[in-house]
């Protein structure tokens, strides 16, 4: 191959690669300072439409309430108080959110995933047993007991949980998530409480249970 032919061949490869990168690329940063969510808009977007910047105020970037303990009087003994774009409009397009999690004595935040976010959690009061499980085929379980001031990260999409290890006192944690709307899929609810329900035969085979046990489990959701 001549030097000229080599040059044009290399140029074509580089242009092909550049075209592929452009096709797959997304905006690396914001195109404006902010895009405060407009809850009144009927426009359907992958996110929320922006308010007119001239109507934005400081309150659009403000949320009050994380000092208030959540009501943990439920079957799991926990309560998540979210601060997503729905609660704090100024978070829209910023790719971040947070939650307060309250745990009753012995309470838990049951196994769940966040389909759109990594989570980093800090214990404010008490102690928590936390863990996550990696994807197939290894399904490795990483678990740790955390105390006040400790931090733990749950990688995006992994099944994870927290449990208050103290049966005599509540616990509190704050978590940040890498999405304005991270989503949550609680495993038990999704599997046994879907609407319409998954066939009991399928679940029985999947979990090596009998159909009667599956029917009982589904009745609880």
Short mmCIF file of C-alpha atoms in Angstrom, two decimals:
data_model
loop_
_atom_site.label_atom_id
_atom_site.label_comp_id
_atom_site.label_asym_id
_atom_site.label_seq_id
_atom_site.Cartn_x
_atom_site.Cartn_y
_atom_site.Cartn_z
CA UNK A 1 0.00 0.00 0.00
CA UNK A 2 1.45 3.40 -1.02
CA UNK A 3 1.86 6.19 1.50
CA UNK A 4 -1.01 8.12 -0.14
CA UNK A 5 -3.29 5.08 -0.01
CA UNK A 6 -2.30 4.46 3.61
CA UNK A 7 -3.11 8.07 4.45
CA UNK A 8 -6.58 7.90 2.93
CA UNK A 9 -7.24 4.50 4.50
CA UNK A 10 -6.29 5.87 7.93
CA UNK A 11 -8.39 8.98 7.31
CA UNK A 12 -11.43 6.87 6.44
CA UNK A 13 -11.00 4.74 9.58
CA UNK A 14 -10.67 7.87 11.73
CA UNK A 15 -13.75 9.46 10.16
CA UNK A 16 -15.73 6.25 10.60
CA UNK A 17 -14.74 6.12 14.26
CA UNK A 18 -15.63 9.79 14.72
CA UNK A 19 -19.03 9.25 13.08
CA UNK A 20 -19.71 6.34 15.44
CA UNK A 21 -18.73 8.41 18.46
CA UNK A 22 -21.00 11.24 17.39
CA UNK A 23 -23.88 8.83 16.86
CA UNK A 24 -23.48 7.40 20.35
CA UNK A 25 -22.55 10.59 22.19
CA UNK A 26 -24.73 12.52 24.61
CA UNK A 27 -24.25 16.02 25.97
CA UNK A 28 -21.31 15.86 28.41
CA UNK A 29 -22.67 18.78 30.40
CA UNK A 30 -25.53 21.21 30.75
CA UNK A 31 -26.56 23.43 27.86
CA UNK A 32 -27.73 26.07 30.34
CA UNK A 33 -27.21 26.89 34.01
CA UNK A 34 -30.39 25.12 35.11
CA UNK A 35 -33.67 23.66 33.91
CA UNK A 36 -36.12 23.93 36.80
CA UNK A 37 -38.88 21.36 36.42
CA UNK A 38 -42.24 22.71 35.30
CA UNK A 39 -44.79 20.45 37.01
CA UNK A 40 -47.65 22.07 35.07
CA UNK A 41 -46.26 21.19 31.63
CA UNK A 42 -48.03 18.51 29.59
CA UNK A 43 -44.99 18.03 27.33
CA UNK A 44 -43.65 14.46 27.54
CA UNK A 45 -39.88 14.33 27.82
CA UNK A 46 -37.19 12.02 29.14
CA UNK A 47 -37.22 14.13 32.27
CA UNK A 48 -39.36 17.20 32.94
CA UNK A 49 -39.87 20.31 30.83
CA UNK A 50 -38.19 23.53 31.99
CA UNK A 51 -39.91 26.47 33.61
CA UNK A 52 -39.46 29.84 32.00
CA UNK A 53 -36.19 31.09 33.58
CA UNK A 54 -37.79 34.47 34.24
CA UNK A 55 -40.23 32.80 36.68
CA UNK A 56 -37.59 30.81 38.60
CA UNK A 57 -37.01 31.76 42.25
CA UNK A 58 -34.68 30.58 45.03
CA UNK A 59 -37.46 28.33 46.33
CA UNK A 60 -37.15 26.21 43.19
CA UNK A 61 -33.73 25.10 44.48
CA UNK A 62 -34.88 24.57 48.08
CA UNK A 63 -36.45 21.69 50.02
CA UNK A 64 -37.28 21.54 53.70
CA UNK A 65 -38.21 18.37 55.54
CA UNK A 66 -35.27 16.01 55.96
CA UNK A 67 -35.09 16.93 59.65
CA UNK A 68 -38.46 15.21 60.13
CA UNK A 69 -38.39 11.49 60.93
CA UNK A 70 -40.37 9.28 58.56
CA UNK A 71 -43.22 7.09 59.80
CA UNK A 72 -41.82 3.56 60.11
CA UNK A 73 -45.09 1.95 61.21
CA UNK A 74 -45.24 -0.55 58.36
CA UNK A 75 -44.39 -4.18 57.70
CA UNK A 76 -40.74 -3.44 56.82
CA UNK A 77 -40.16 -0.96 59.61
CA UNK A 78 -38.63 1.70 57.38
CA UNK A 79 -39.54 4.86 55.51
CA UNK A 80 -37.79 6.59 52.62
CA UNK A 81 -38.26 10.36 52.30
CA UNK A 82 -37.22 11.31 48.74
CA UNK A 83 -35.78 14.56 47.45
CA UNK A 84 -36.09 14.00 43.70
CA UNK A 85 -36.93 16.46 40.95
CA UNK A 86 -40.61 16.00 41.86
CA UNK A 87 -39.91 17.39 45.33
CA UNK A 88 -37.09 19.80 44.42
CA UNK A 89 -37.70 21.16 40.89
CA UNK A 90 -34.21 22.66 40.64
CA UNK A 91 -32.75 19.12 40.48
CA UNK A 92 -34.18 18.63 37.00
CA UNK A 93 -31.41 17.65 34.51
CA UNK A 94 -28.71 17.80 37.21
CA UNK A 95 -28.42 14.02 37.54
CA UNK A 96 -28.47 13.86 41.34
CA UNK A 97 -30.94 13.40 44.20
CA UNK A 98 -31.05 12.25 47.81
CA UNK A 99 -33.20 10.48 50.35
CA UNK A 100 -33.55 10.20 54.11
CA UNK A 101 -34.15 6.64 55.33
CA UNK A 102 -35.60 5.97 58.77
CA UNK A 103 -35.48 2.50 60.30
CA UNK A 104 -37.47 1.30 63.27
CA UNK A 105 -35.69 -0.96 65.76
CA UNK A 106 -34.91 -4.07 63.73
CA UNK A 107 -36.44 -2.48 60.62
CA UNK A 108 -35.14 -2.94 57.11
CA UNK A 109 -35.12 -1.41 53.66
CA UNK A 110 -35.76 -4.68 51.78
CA UNK A 111 -33.79 -5.93 48.76
CA UNK A 112 -34.34 -3.58 45.82
CA UNK A 113 -32.58 -2.01 42.85
CA UNK A 114 -32.30 1.49 41.40
CA UNK A 115 -32.45 1.02 37.62
CA UNK A 116 -31.06 4.47 36.90
CA UNK A 117 -28.64 5.28 39.72
CA UNK A 118 -25.69 4.43 41.91
CA UNK A 119 -26.35 5.10 45.60
CA UNK A 120 -23.95 6.26 48.31
CA UNK A 121 -25.26 6.00 51.88
CA UNK A 122 -24.13 7.59 55.14
CA UNK A 123 -25.30 6.46 58.57
CA UNK A 124 -26.39 9.38 60.74
CA UNK A 125 -27.62 7.48 63.79
CA UNK A 126 -27.45 3.85 64.86
CA UNK A 127 -25.94 0.94 62.98
CA UNK A 128 -26.92 -0.83 59.77
CA UNK A 129 -26.18 -4.14 58.14
CA UNK A 130 -25.93 -3.37 54.43
CA UNK A 131 -25.13 -5.36 51.33
CA UNK A 132 -25.46 -5.80 47.59
CA UNK A 133 -25.32 -8.72 45.17
CA UNK A 134 -23.53 -8.66 41.83
CA UNK A 135 -25.01 -9.80 38.52
CA UNK A 136 -25.05 -13.31 37.06
CA UNK A 137 -23.28 -15.66 36.97
CA UNK A 138 -21.30 -14.99 40.16
CA UNK A 139 -23.96 -13.29 42.32
CA UNK A 140 -21.32 -12.27 44.84
CA UNK A 141 -22.71 -10.87 48.09
CA UNK A 142 -20.81 -7.94 49.62
CA UNK A 143 -21.99 -7.07 53.13
CA UNK A 144 -20.79 -4.79 55.92
CA UNK A 145 -22.00 -3.49 59.28
CA UNK A 146 -21.96 0.31 59.33
CA UNK A 147 -21.90 2.67 62.28
CA UNK A 148 -22.53 6.40 62.69
CA UNK A 149 -20.50 8.33 60.12
CA UNK A 150 -19.73 5.30 57.96
CA UNK A 151 -20.28 5.42 54.19
CA UNK A 152 -21.13 2.62 51.74
CA UNK A 153 -21.78 2.64 48.00
CA UNK A 154 -24.26 0.47 46.09
CA UNK A 155 -23.35 0.21 42.38
CA UNK A 156 -26.09 1.03 39.87
CA UNK A 157 -28.69 -1.69 39.24
CA UNK A 158 -27.38 -4.08 41.90
CA UNK A 159 -29.82 -5.68 44.34
CA UNK A 160 -29.11 -4.12 47.73
CA UNK A 161 -30.61 -3.69 51.20
CA UNK A 162 -30.12 -2.20 54.65
CA UNK A 163 -31.21 -3.48 58.06
CA UNK A 164 -31.11 -1.85 61.48
CA UNK A 165 -29.02 -4.20 63.62
CA UNK A 166 -30.33 -2.69 66.86
CA UNK A 167 -33.60 -4.18 68.07
CA UNK A 168 -33.98 -1.54 70.77
CA UNK A 169 -33.36 1.78 68.98
CA UNK A 170 -34.08 3.37 65.58
CA UNK A 171 -31.49 4.26 62.94
CA UNK A 172 -31.24 7.02 60.33
CA UNK A 173 -29.30 7.30 57.08
CA UNK A 174 -28.94 9.80 54.25
CA UNK A 175 -28.22 8.60 50.72
CA UNK A 176 -27.32 10.40 47.50
CA UNK A 177 -28.21 8.94 44.10
CA UNK A 178 -26.80 9.67 40.66
CA UNK A 179 -30.14 10.48 39.02
CA UNK A 180 -32.87 13.06 39.51
CA UNK A 181 -35.31 10.11 39.30
CA UNK A 182 -33.42 6.92 40.25
CA UNK A 183 -36.45 4.63 40.36
CA UNK A 184 -36.78 1.69 42.74
CA UNK A 185 -37.76 -1.92 42.13
CA UNK A 186 -38.44 -3.81 45.36
CA UNK A 187 -37.72 -7.42 44.49
CA UNK A 188 -40.48 -9.10 46.48
CA UNK A 189 -43.12 -6.60 45.32
CA UNK A 190 -42.08 -6.94 41.68
CA UNK A 191 -41.98 -10.74 41.71
CA UNK A 192 -44.99 -11.56 43.88
CA UNK A 193 -47.05 -8.39 43.62
CA UNK A 194 -47.00 -7.49 39.92
CA UNK A 195 -50.27 -6.54 38.21
CA UNK A 196 -51.33 -8.69 36.49
CA UNK A 197 -49.53 -11.39 38.43
CA UNK A 198 -46.80 -13.64 37.08
CA UNK A 199 -48.04 -17.20 36.59
CA UNK A 200 -47.69 -19.23 39.79
CA UNK A 201 -46.27 -22.10 37.71
CA UNK A 202 -43.43 -19.88 36.51
CA UNK A 203 -42.61 -18.64 40.00
CA UNK A 204 -42.88 -22.11 41.50
CA UNK A 205 -40.30 -23.43 39.04
CA UNK A 206 -38.07 -20.35 39.41
CA UNK A 207 -37.92 -20.54 43.21
CA UNK A 208 -38.21 -24.35 43.58
CA UNK A 209 -41.49 -23.95 45.45
CA UNK A 210 -44.89 -25.57 45.14
CA UNK A 211 -47.75 -23.64 43.55
CA UNK A 212 -49.66 -23.40 46.83
CA UNK A 213 -46.74 -21.61 48.47
CA UNK A 214 -46.47 -19.21 45.55
CA UNK A 215 -50.20 -18.47 45.73
CA UNK A 216 -49.79 -17.74 49.44
CA UNK A 217 -46.86 -15.41 48.77
CA UNK A 218 -48.79 -13.57 46.05
CA UNK A 219 -51.72 -13.09 48.43
CA UNK A 220 -49.42 -11.10 50.74
CA UNK A 221 -48.84 -8.48 48.05
#
